[in-house]
C-alpha cells in the first residue's frame, strides 16, 4: 500500500469539511474520488499535500511514513507527492519554462531534470512552442498541460489531480487524459478528484464516492458505473 | 546649467538612500504582502553595524595591529555590515512575522511598528542617547567637471547604489531564488506545491532587503556622519513611499522611485525655502499617486489568496 488515509478530519474555522474519511491508494494505481460541489474533494487533496491541517486522530501514511510530520514543501520535495490544484493556479507572471523550472526548485540532478523536461515536451509538444510565453497567455488546455507538466517536474511519484477536466472542451479533455494515462503507465500513481464522474470512472480503476464530507461508497470503476445510486446522483440517471 | 547639473548630482546621491531602502521595502511588500514598517529601523541598525565595524577596523589600524588601506576598510565595512544586518532582518522575520503568517494583515503591520520601536529604544538602552560619529572612511577628494563639483564619495555612493539595484533586478529575474520570489508575489498559496519552502524564501527576502538597507545606512553615515537611534524614521517612511510608487513586484520601479524622490526633494529645495521642501515634495508625490494608484511598474497578481 502506497498511501493510506484513516479517519481524516478537517475543519475550516470550526466548520467541519471532512468527518473522518478513510481510503487507500496502491502503487501504480489510478484512483478517483467523485462527489458534488462542496463534498470535500479538494479538502481531501489539500490534507494529503498538507496545505490544510488534519485534526488530531487523523492518520495519513505514505510508504510507511507519517505524512503529518511533513510540511507541504517537503511532501513534494522529499516524498514526490505533487498536487495539481483546482483551477490550475499557474504563475501567470512567469514563462512556461520558468513555471517548469520552479517546480524543480528542490532537485539537484541536472541531467535528470533535463531528461524530464524533454519528456514533458514530448508529451505536450505545444508547451515546447511556448516556452518563453507567460503562462497567463496560454489557452485553457495549454494551462492544464502546463499544470500537469509542472507536477511531472516536481516529483511525480504520486499526482493528486483536482478536477483536471474543469473548463476544458471535450476534445482537449481527451488529450489531457491520454497524457495522464501515459504518465501513469510510466510509473506515476494518480489520485484524481472530479465532479465529472463518468470521465473519472472511465479513467480510474477504482473509485470512492464522497458526500458531505463522508465517503459513502467505494468499489471498482465498473461497479460504481453500474451502481443505481451512483447512476442516479452522478451520471444523470 | 551648471546649477542644474550640480542639483542632479546632489539628487542622485540623496536618492541613493531612498532607492536602497525602498528595494527592501518593496521586496517584502511584493513577496510576502507585508508592510514591514520596521525597515527604516533596519536601515538605522545597518548604519550602526557599519559604524561598529568601521570604527573597529580604524582603531585596529591606529593601534598598529592591522593597518588596512582605506578602500579595503570601506569594502569590509560594507560586506560585514550587510551580513550582520541581514541576520537582524532574518531574526525580525523569524521572531516577528513568521508566527503571525496566518494572522490578519493589521496584526502583521502592527508587528512592524512594534519591532521598529524595539529596535529604536533597544539601541537607546544599549548605547545611550549620545550620538555617534561615523568615521571618515575615505579621504574625500572633489573633482570639478564643467563647473560641477563631484566628490569621490558621491561617486561611490551613486555608482554602487545603481549597481546594487541592477544586481538585485538580475537576481530576481534570472536565479531560481528570484523566480521563487516572483512566484510568491503572484500566488503565495501555491508555492509550497512546487517544493519550495515559504519560510526559506521569506528569510531570503528579509535578508536581502536588510543587507541593502545596511549599505544605505553606511552611505548615509559617510555623507552625514551623525548617527542616532531615530535616524531611520523619516527616511524609512519616505522609502516606503518610493516602494509603493515603484509598483508592487518591481525592483527597478522601487529603485527608480527612490531616485525620483531624491530629485523631487532636491529640486524643490533648490527653488523653495527649505522649510517647505517636504510639504511641496510630498504634495507632488500625492498627485502622482492619484494618477498612478498602482505605481509605475506594478505587476498583476492572483486575486486568490488561498488554495
Ligand atoms: N478555505 C476554506 N474556508 C472555509 N471553508 C472552506 C474552505 N474551503 C472549502 N471550504 C468548505 O469546505 C467544504 C468542502 O469544500 P471543498 O473541499 O472545496 O469541496 P469540493 O472540492 O468537493 O467542491 C465546503 O463546504 C466548502 O464551503
Ligand atoms: Mg473542489
PDB file of C-alpha atoms in Angstrom, chain A:
ATOM      1  CA  UNK A   1       0.000   0.000   0.000  1.00  0.00           C
ATOM      2  CA  UNK A   2       1.401   3.367  -1.065  1.00  0.00           C
ATOM      3  CA  UNK A   3      -0.887   5.885   0.559  1.00  0.00           C
ATOM      4  CA  UNK A   4      -3.290   5.163   3.347  1.00  0.00           C
ATOM      5  CA  UNK A   5      -5.696   7.604   4.946  1.00  0.00           C
ATOM      6  CA  UNK A   6      -7.625   6.751   8.083  1.00  0.00           C
ATOM      7  CA  UNK A   7     -10.160   8.773   9.999  1.00  0.00           C
ATOM      8  CA  UNK A   8      -9.219  12.025   8.255  1.00  0.00           C
ATOM      9  CA  UNK A   9     -10.984  15.018   9.778  1.00  0.00           C
ATOM     10  CA  UNK A  10     -10.565  18.574   8.579  1.00  0.00           C
ATOM     11  CA  UNK A  11     -12.428  21.713   9.574  1.00  0.00           C
ATOM     12  CA  UNK A  12     -12.254  25.278   8.432  1.00  0.00           C
ATOM     13  CA  UNK A  13     -12.601  27.570  11.421  1.00  0.00           C
ATOM     14  CA  UNK A  14     -14.951  25.263  13.288  1.00  0.00           C
ATOM     15  CA  UNK A  15     -16.952  24.160  10.249  1.00  0.00           C
ATOM     16  CA  UNK A  16     -16.332  20.511   9.538  1.00  0.00           C
ATOM     17  CA  UNK A  17     -15.469  19.681   5.948  1.00  0.00           C
ATOM     18  CA  UNK A  18     -14.339  16.050   6.348  1.00  0.00           C
ATOM     19  CA  UNK A  19     -15.879  13.829   9.008  1.00  0.00           C
ATOM     20  CA  UNK A  20     -13.304  11.060   9.332  1.00  0.00           C
ATOM     21  CA  UNK A  21     -12.789   9.519   5.929  1.00  0.00           C
ATOM     22  CA  UNK A  22     -10.520   6.599   5.033  1.00  0.00           C
ATOM     23  CA  UNK A  23      -9.180   5.391   1.726  1.00  0.00           C
ATOM     24  CA  UNK A  24      -6.064   3.893   0.231  1.00  0.00           C
ATOM     25  CA  UNK A  25      -4.084   4.082  -2.972  1.00  0.00           C
ATOM     26  CA  UNK A  26      -1.736   1.355  -4.153  1.00  0.00           C
ATOM     27  CA  UNK A  27       1.432   1.824  -6.142  1.00  0.00           C
ATOM     28  CA  UNK A  28       0.816   2.455  -9.836  1.00  0.00           C
ATOM     29  CA  UNK A  29      -2.950   2.770  -9.490  1.00  0.00           C
ATOM     30  CA  UNK A  30      -5.351   5.354 -10.785  1.00  0.00           C
ATOM     31  CA  UNK A  31      -7.950   6.044  -8.103  1.00  0.00           C
ATOM     32  CA  UNK A  32     -10.693   8.620  -8.226  1.00  0.00           C
ATOM     33  CA  UNK A  33     -12.882  10.330  -5.689  1.00  0.00           C
ATOM     34  CA  UNK A  34     -16.116  11.638  -7.114  1.00  0.00           C
ATOM     35  CA  UNK A  35     -18.591  13.929  -5.456  1.00  0.00           C
ATOM     36  CA  UNK A  36     -20.721  17.000  -5.901  1.00  0.00           C
ATOM     37  CA  UNK A  37     -19.534  20.547  -5.486  1.00  0.00           C
ATOM     38  CA  UNK A  38     -18.709  21.178  -1.831  1.00  0.00           C
ATOM     39  CA  UNK A  39     -18.440  17.489  -0.909  1.00  0.00           C
ATOM     40  CA  UNK A  40     -14.878  17.901   0.320  1.00  0.00           C
ATOM     41  CA  UNK A  41     -12.864  16.617  -2.638  1.00  0.00           C
ATOM     42  CA  UNK A  42     -10.417  19.497  -2.754  1.00  0.00           C
ATOM     43  CA  UNK A  43     -10.094  19.441   1.010  1.00  0.00           C
ATOM     44  CA  UNK A  44      -9.102  15.775   0.852  1.00  0.00           C
ATOM     45  CA  UNK A  45      -6.271  16.526  -1.555  1.00  0.00           C
ATOM     46  CA  UNK A  46      -5.199  19.567   0.467  1.00  0.00           C
ATOM     47  CA  UNK A  47      -4.980  17.399   3.564  1.00  0.00           C
ATOM     48  CA  UNK A  48      -2.748  14.888   1.763  1.00  0.00           C
ATOM     49  CA  UNK A  49      -0.447  17.598   0.436  1.00  0.00           C
ATOM     50  CA  UNK A  50      -0.531  19.143   3.921  1.00  0.00           C
ATOM     51  CA  UNK A  51      -1.905  22.510   2.872  1.00  0.00           C
ATOM     52  CA  UNK A  52      -4.639  22.271   5.468  1.00  0.00           C
ATOM     53  CA  UNK A  53      -4.082  20.764   8.911  1.00  0.00           C
ATOM     54  CA  UNK A  54      -5.703  17.439   9.681  1.00  0.00           C
ATOM     55  CA  UNK A  55      -7.326  17.203  13.085  1.00  0.00           C
ATOM     56  CA  UNK A  56      -5.698  15.102  15.794  1.00  0.00           C
ATOM     57  CA  UNK A  57      -6.529  11.447  15.383  1.00  0.00           C
ATOM     58  CA  UNK A  58      -6.276  11.558  11.607  1.00  0.00           C
ATOM     59  CA  UNK A  59      -3.784   9.087  10.205  1.00  0.00           C
ATOM     60  CA  UNK A  60      -2.063   9.672   6.873  1.00  0.00           C
ATOM     61  CA  UNK A  61       0.660   7.258   5.895  1.00  0.00           C
ATOM     62  CA  UNK A  62       2.804   7.285   2.770  1.00  0.00           C
ATOM     63  CA  UNK A  63       5.212   4.397   2.202  1.00  0.00           C
ATOM     64  CA  UNK A  64       5.055   3.732   5.929  1.00  0.00           C
ATOM     65  CA  UNK A  65       5.932   7.324   6.813  1.00  0.00           C
ATOM     66  CA  UNK A  66       3.689   9.583   8.854  1.00  0.00           C
ATOM     67  CA  UNK A  67       2.645  12.285   6.384  1.00  0.00           C
ATOM     68  CA  UNK A  68       1.580  14.596   9.184  1.00  0.00           C
ATOM     69  CA  UNK A  69       5.233  15.050  10.120  1.00  0.00           C
ATOM     70  CA  UNK A  70       5.975  16.730   6.769  1.00  0.00           C
ATOM     71  CA  UNK A  71       5.346  20.368   5.824  1.00  0.00           C
ATOM     72  CA  UNK A  72       3.869  20.858   2.338  1.00  0.00           C
ATOM     73  CA  UNK A  73       7.117  21.736   0.569  1.00  0.00           C
ATOM     74  CA  UNK A  74       8.796  18.564   1.844  1.00  0.00           C
ATOM     75  CA  UNK A  75       5.805  16.440   0.837  1.00  0.00           C
ATOM     76  CA  UNK A  76       6.707  17.462  -2.700  1.00  0.00           C
ATOM     77  CA  UNK A  77      10.476  17.670  -2.466  1.00  0.00           C
ATOM     78  CA  UNK A  78      11.159  14.562  -0.386  1.00  0.00           C
ATOM     79  CA  UNK A  79       8.183  12.295  -0.906  1.00  0.00           C
ATOM     80  CA  UNK A  80       7.378  13.154  -4.505  1.00  0.00           C
ATOM     81  CA  UNK A  81       3.686  13.705  -3.892  1.00  0.00           C
ATOM     82  CA  UNK A  82       2.583  16.513  -6.173  1.00  0.00           C
ATOM     83  CA  UNK A  83      -0.703  18.328  -6.215  1.00  0.00           C
ATOM     84  CA  UNK A  84      -2.246  19.915  -9.295  1.00  0.00           C
ATOM     85  CA  UNK A  85      -4.688  22.323  -7.701  1.00  0.00           C
ATOM     86  CA  UNK A  86      -8.193  23.164  -8.779  1.00  0.00           C
ATOM     87  CA  UNK A  87      -8.167  25.912 -11.387  1.00  0.00           C
ATOM     88  CA  UNK A  88      -4.504  25.048 -12.205  1.00  0.00           C
ATOM     89  CA  UNK A  89      -3.114  28.051 -10.349  1.00  0.00           C
ATOM     90  CA  UNK A  90      -0.155  28.653 -12.642  1.00  0.00           C
ATOM     91  CA  UNK A  91       2.203  31.524 -12.028  1.00  0.00           C
ATOM     92  CA  UNK A  92       0.814  33.693 -14.799  1.00  0.00           C
ATOM     93  CA  UNK A  93       3.633  36.205 -14.409  1.00  0.00           C
ATOM     94  CA  UNK A  94       6.285  33.567 -15.143  1.00  0.00           C
ATOM     95  CA  UNK A  95       7.020  31.999 -18.505  1.00  0.00           C
ATOM     96  CA  UNK A  96       6.174  28.403 -19.326  1.00  0.00           C
ATOM     97  CA  UNK A  97       9.823  27.462 -18.849  1.00  0.00           C
ATOM     98  CA  UNK A  98      10.045  29.317 -15.545  1.00  0.00           C
ATOM     99  CA  UNK A  99       6.950  27.542 -14.265  1.00  0.00           C
ATOM    100  CA  UNK A 100       8.558  24.201 -15.101  1.00  0.00           C
ATOM    101  CA  UNK A 101      11.929  25.231 -13.669  1.00  0.00           C
ATOM    102  CA  UNK A 102      10.422  26.450 -10.438  1.00  0.00           C
ATOM    103  CA  UNK A 103       8.828  23.051  -9.985  1.00  0.00           C
ATOM    104  CA  UNK A 104      12.360  21.562  -9.868  1.00  0.00           C
ATOM    105  CA  UNK A 105      13.457  24.024  -7.203  1.00  0.00           C
ATOM    106  CA  UNK A 106      14.490  21.328  -4.756  1.00  0.00           C
ATOM    107  CA  UNK A 107      16.012  18.974  -7.328  1.00  0.00           C
ATOM    108  CA  UNK A 108      19.772  18.858  -7.824  1.00  0.00           C
ATOM    109  CA  UNK A 109      20.396  16.351 -10.575  1.00  0.00           C
ATOM    110  CA  UNK A 110      20.824  18.410 -13.750  1.00  0.00           C
ATOM    111  CA  UNK A 111      20.792  15.641 -16.372  1.00  0.00           C
ATOM    112  CA  UNK A 112      17.738  14.044 -14.777  1.00  0.00           C
ATOM    113  CA  UNK A 113      15.918  17.379 -14.813  1.00  0.00           C
ATOM    114  CA  UNK A 114      16.780  17.849 -18.472  1.00  0.00           C
ATOM    115  CA  UNK A 115      15.506  14.360 -19.287  1.00  0.00           C
ATOM    116  CA  UNK A 116      12.217  15.045 -17.502  1.00  0.00           C
ATOM    117  CA  UNK A 117      11.871  18.348 -19.275  1.00  0.00           C
ATOM    118  CA  UNK A 118      12.315  16.646 -22.618  1.00  0.00           C
ATOM    119  CA  UNK A 119       9.704  14.115 -21.577  1.00  0.00           C
ATOM    120  CA  UNK A 120       7.213  16.849 -20.672  1.00  0.00           C
ATOM    121  CA  UNK A 121       7.745  18.441 -24.060  1.00  0.00           C
ATOM    122  CA  UNK A 122       7.307  15.121 -25.847  1.00  0.00           C
ATOM    123  CA  UNK A 123       4.041  14.515 -24.007  1.00  0.00           C
ATOM    124  CA  UNK A 124       2.870  18.097 -24.563  1.00  0.00           C
ATOM    125  CA  UNK A 125       4.576  19.353 -27.737  1.00  0.00           C
ATOM    126  CA  UNK A 126       2.504  22.532 -27.640  1.00  0.00           C
ATOM    127  CA  UNK A 127       4.301  23.604 -24.498  1.00  0.00           C
ATOM    128  CA  UNK A 128       7.665  23.479 -26.225  1.00  0.00           C
ATOM    129  CA  UNK A 129       6.487  26.017 -28.771  1.00  0.00           C
ATOM    130  CA  UNK A 130       5.529  28.347 -25.976  1.00  0.00           C
ATOM    131  CA  UNK A 131       8.404  28.105 -23.517  1.00  0.00           C
ATOM    132  CA  UNK A 132       9.088  31.851 -23.494  1.00  0.00           C
ATOM    133  CA  UNK A 133       5.441  32.833 -23.308  1.00  0.00           C
ATOM    134  CA  UNK A 134       3.948  33.973 -19.999  1.00  0.00           C
ATOM    135  CA  UNK A 135       1.731  31.262 -18.536  1.00  0.00           C
ATOM    136  CA  UNK A 136      -1.126  33.739 -18.273  1.00  0.00           C
ATOM    137  CA  UNK A 137      -1.299  33.998 -22.065  1.00  0.00           C
ATOM    138  CA  UNK A 138      -1.872  30.262 -22.642  1.00  0.00           C
ATOM    139  CA  UNK A 139      -5.233  28.795 -23.599  1.00  0.00           C
ATOM    140  CA  UNK A 140      -7.153  26.794 -21.024  1.00  0.00           C
ATOM    141  CA  UNK A 141      -5.996  23.472 -22.407  1.00  0.00           C
ATOM    142  CA  UNK A 142      -2.379  24.549 -22.544  1.00  0.00           C
ATOM    143  CA  UNK A 143      -2.635  25.802 -18.988  1.00  0.00           C
ATOM    144  CA  UNK A 144      -3.815  22.412 -17.821  1.00  0.00           C
ATOM    145  CA  UNK A 145      -0.946  20.785 -19.714  1.00  0.00           C
ATOM    146  CA  UNK A 146       1.489  23.114 -18.011  1.00  0.00           C
ATOM    147  CA  UNK A 147      -0.058  22.427 -14.615  1.00  0.00           C
ATOM    148  CA  UNK A 148       0.453  18.700 -15.199  1.00  0.00           C
ATOM    149  CA  UNK A 149       3.913  19.300 -16.620  1.00  0.00           C
ATOM    150  CA  UNK A 150       4.808  21.214 -13.509  1.00  0.00           C
ATOM    151  CA  UNK A 151       3.689  18.323 -11.323  1.00  0.00           C
ATOM    152  CA  UNK A 152       5.685  15.961 -13.541  1.00  0.00           C
ATOM    153  CA  UNK A 153       8.796  18.046 -12.930  1.00  0.00           C
ATOM    154  CA  UNK A 154       8.386  18.411  -9.194  1.00  0.00           C
ATOM    155  CA  UNK A 155       8.198  14.830  -8.061  1.00  0.00           C
ATOM    156  CA  UNK A 156       5.587  12.671  -9.729  1.00  0.00           C
ATOM    157  CA  UNK A 157       5.739   9.581  -7.535  1.00  0.00           C
ATOM    158  CA  UNK A 158       2.120  10.435  -6.891  1.00  0.00           C
ATOM    159  CA  UNK A 159      -0.008  13.029  -8.642  1.00  0.00           C
ATOM    160  CA  UNK A 160      -3.017  14.464  -6.889  1.00  0.00           C
ATOM    161  CA  UNK A 161      -5.261  15.960  -9.556  1.00  0.00           C
ATOM    162  CA  UNK A 162      -8.059  18.333  -8.644  1.00  0.00           C
ATOM    163  CA  UNK A 163     -10.681  18.491 -11.400  1.00  0.00           C
ATOM    164  CA  UNK A 164      -8.316  18.485 -14.374  1.00  0.00           C
ATOM    165  CA  UNK A 165     -11.281  18.417 -16.739  1.00  0.00           C
ATOM    166  CA  UNK A 166     -12.685  21.689 -15.467  1.00  0.00           C
ATOM    167  CA  UNK A 167     -13.270  24.266 -18.183  1.00  0.00           C
ATOM    168  CA  UNK A 168     -11.844  22.139 -20.993  1.00  0.00           C
ATOM    169  CA  UNK A 169     -13.538  21.387 -24.302  1.00  0.00           C
ATOM    170  CA  UNK A 170     -14.211  17.633 -24.718  1.00  0.00           C
ATOM    171  CA  UNK A 171     -11.500  17.134 -27.300  1.00  0.00           C
ATOM    172  CA  UNK A 172      -8.823  18.809 -25.213  1.00  0.00           C
ATOM    173  CA  UNK A 173     -10.046  16.899 -22.209  1.00  0.00           C
ATOM    174  CA  UNK A 174      -9.372  13.629 -24.049  1.00  0.00           C
ATOM    175  CA  UNK A 175      -5.858  14.834 -24.888  1.00  0.00           C
ATOM    176  CA  UNK A 176      -5.161  15.683 -21.286  1.00  0.00           C
ATOM    177  CA  UNK A 177      -6.433  12.350 -20.010  1.00  0.00           C
ATOM    178  CA  UNK A 178      -4.497  10.471 -22.657  1.00  0.00           C
ATOM    179  CA  UNK A 179      -1.355  12.176 -21.447  1.00  0.00           C
ATOM    180  CA  UNK A 180      -2.214  11.348 -17.858  1.00  0.00           C
ATOM    181  CA  UNK A 181      -2.654   7.717 -18.832  1.00  0.00           C
ATOM    182  CA  UNK A 182       0.784   7.757 -20.382  1.00  0.00           C
ATOM    183  CA  UNK A 183       2.325   9.320 -17.292  1.00  0.00           C
ATOM    184  CA  UNK A 184       0.622   6.664 -15.183  1.00  0.00           C
ATOM    185  CA  UNK A 185       1.968   3.827 -17.332  1.00  0.00           C
ATOM    186  CA  UNK A 186       5.448   5.199 -16.753  1.00  0.00           C
ATOM    187  CA  UNK A 187       5.015   4.654 -13.044  1.00  0.00           C
ATOM    188  CA  UNK A 188       3.215   7.627 -11.548  1.00  0.00           C
ATOM    189  CA  UNK A 189       0.368   6.804  -9.206  1.00  0.00           C
ATOM    190  CA  UNK A 190      -2.668   9.019  -9.694  1.00  0.00           C
ATOM    191  CA  UNK A 191      -5.332  10.141  -7.252  1.00  0.00           C
ATOM    192  CA  UNK A 192      -7.966  12.089  -9.117  1.00  0.00           C
ATOM    193  CA  UNK A 193     -10.933  14.025  -7.765  1.00  0.00           C
ATOM    194  CA  UNK A 194     -13.670  15.010 -10.183  1.00  0.00           C
ATOM    195  CA  UNK A 195     -17.195  16.307 -10.409  1.00  0.00           C
ATOM    196  CA  UNK A 196     -17.311  14.740 -13.848  1.00  0.00           C
ATOM    197  CA  UNK A 197     -17.953  11.256 -12.519  1.00  0.00           C
ATOM    198  CA  UNK A 198     -18.338   9.481 -15.823  1.00  0.00           C
ATOM    199  CA  UNK A 199     -14.993  10.702 -17.063  1.00  0.00           C
ATOM    200  CA  UNK A 200     -13.257   9.929 -13.798  1.00  0.00           C
ATOM    201  CA  UNK A 201     -14.651   6.415 -13.537  1.00  0.00           C
ATOM    202  CA  UNK A 202     -13.687   5.606 -17.115  1.00  0.00           C
ATOM    203  CA  UNK A 203     -10.170   6.728 -16.433  1.00  0.00           C
ATOM    204  CA  UNK A 204      -9.643   5.237 -12.977  1.00  0.00           C
ATOM    205  CA  UNK A 205      -9.522   1.616 -11.910  1.00  0.00           C
ATOM    206  CA  UNK A 206     -11.192   2.177  -8.567  1.00  0.00           C
ATOM    207  CA  UNK A 207     -13.210   4.926  -7.042  1.00  0.00           C
ATOM    208  CA  UNK A 208     -14.759   6.398  -3.915  1.00  0.00           C
ATOM    209  CA  UNK A 209     -17.894   8.496  -3.588  1.00  0.00           C
ATOM    210  CA  UNK A 210     -17.706  11.490  -1.267  1.00  0.00           C
ATOM    211  CA  UNK A 211     -20.866  13.110   0.086  1.00  0.00           C
ATOM    212  CA  UNK A 212     -20.877  15.987   2.554  1.00  0.00           C
ATOM    213  CA  UNK A 213     -17.510  15.078   3.971  1.00  0.00           C
ATOM    214  CA  UNK A 214     -18.190  11.332   4.237  1.00  0.00           C
ATOM    215  CA  UNK A 215     -17.102   8.516   1.943  1.00  0.00           C
ATOM    216  CA  UNK A 216     -20.338   6.678   1.254  1.00  0.00           C
ATOM    217  CA  UNK A 217     -19.334   4.154  -1.393  1.00  0.00           C
ATOM    218  CA  UNK A 218     -16.276   2.507  -2.828  1.00  0.00           C
ATOM    219  CA  UNK A 219     -15.621  -0.033  -5.493  1.00  0.00           C
ATOM    220  CA  UNK A 220     -14.119  -0.800  -8.848  1.00  0.00           C
ATOM    221  CA  UNK A 221     -14.981   1.696 -11.537  1.00  0.00           C
ATOM    222  CA  UNK A 222     -17.206  -0.867 -13.195  1.00  0.00           C
ATOM    223  CA  UNK A 223     -19.161  -1.480 -10.018  1.00  0.00           C
ATOM    224  CA  UNK A 224     -19.642   2.211  -9.437  1.00  0.00           C
ATOM    225  CA  UNK A 225     -20.635   2.920 -13.040  1.00  0.00           C
ATOM    226  CA  UNK A 226     -23.335   0.276 -12.708  1.00  0.00           C
ATOM    227  CA  UNK A 227     -24.458   1.209  -9.209  1.00  0.00           C
ATOM    228  CA  UNK A 228     -28.027   2.563  -9.377  1.00  0.00           C
ATOM    229  CA  UNK A 229     -27.384   5.232  -6.716  1.00  0.00           C
ATOM    230  CA  UNK A 230     -24.273   6.467  -8.472  1.00  0.00           C
ATOM    231  CA  UNK A 231     -26.103   6.415 -11.773  1.00  0.00           C
ATOM    232  CA  UNK A 232     -28.906   8.478 -10.363  1.00  0.00           C
ATOM    233  CA  UNK A 233     -26.829  11.001  -8.465  1.00  0.00           C
ATOM    234  CA  UNK A 234     -23.743  11.411 -10.618  1.00  0.00           C
ATOM    235  CA  UNK A 235     -24.259  10.003 -14.075  1.00  0.00           C
ATOM    236  CA  UNK A 236     -27.508  11.714 -14.970  1.00  0.00           C
ATOM    237  CA  UNK A 237     -29.861   8.753 -14.463  1.00  0.00           C
TER     238      UNK A 237
END
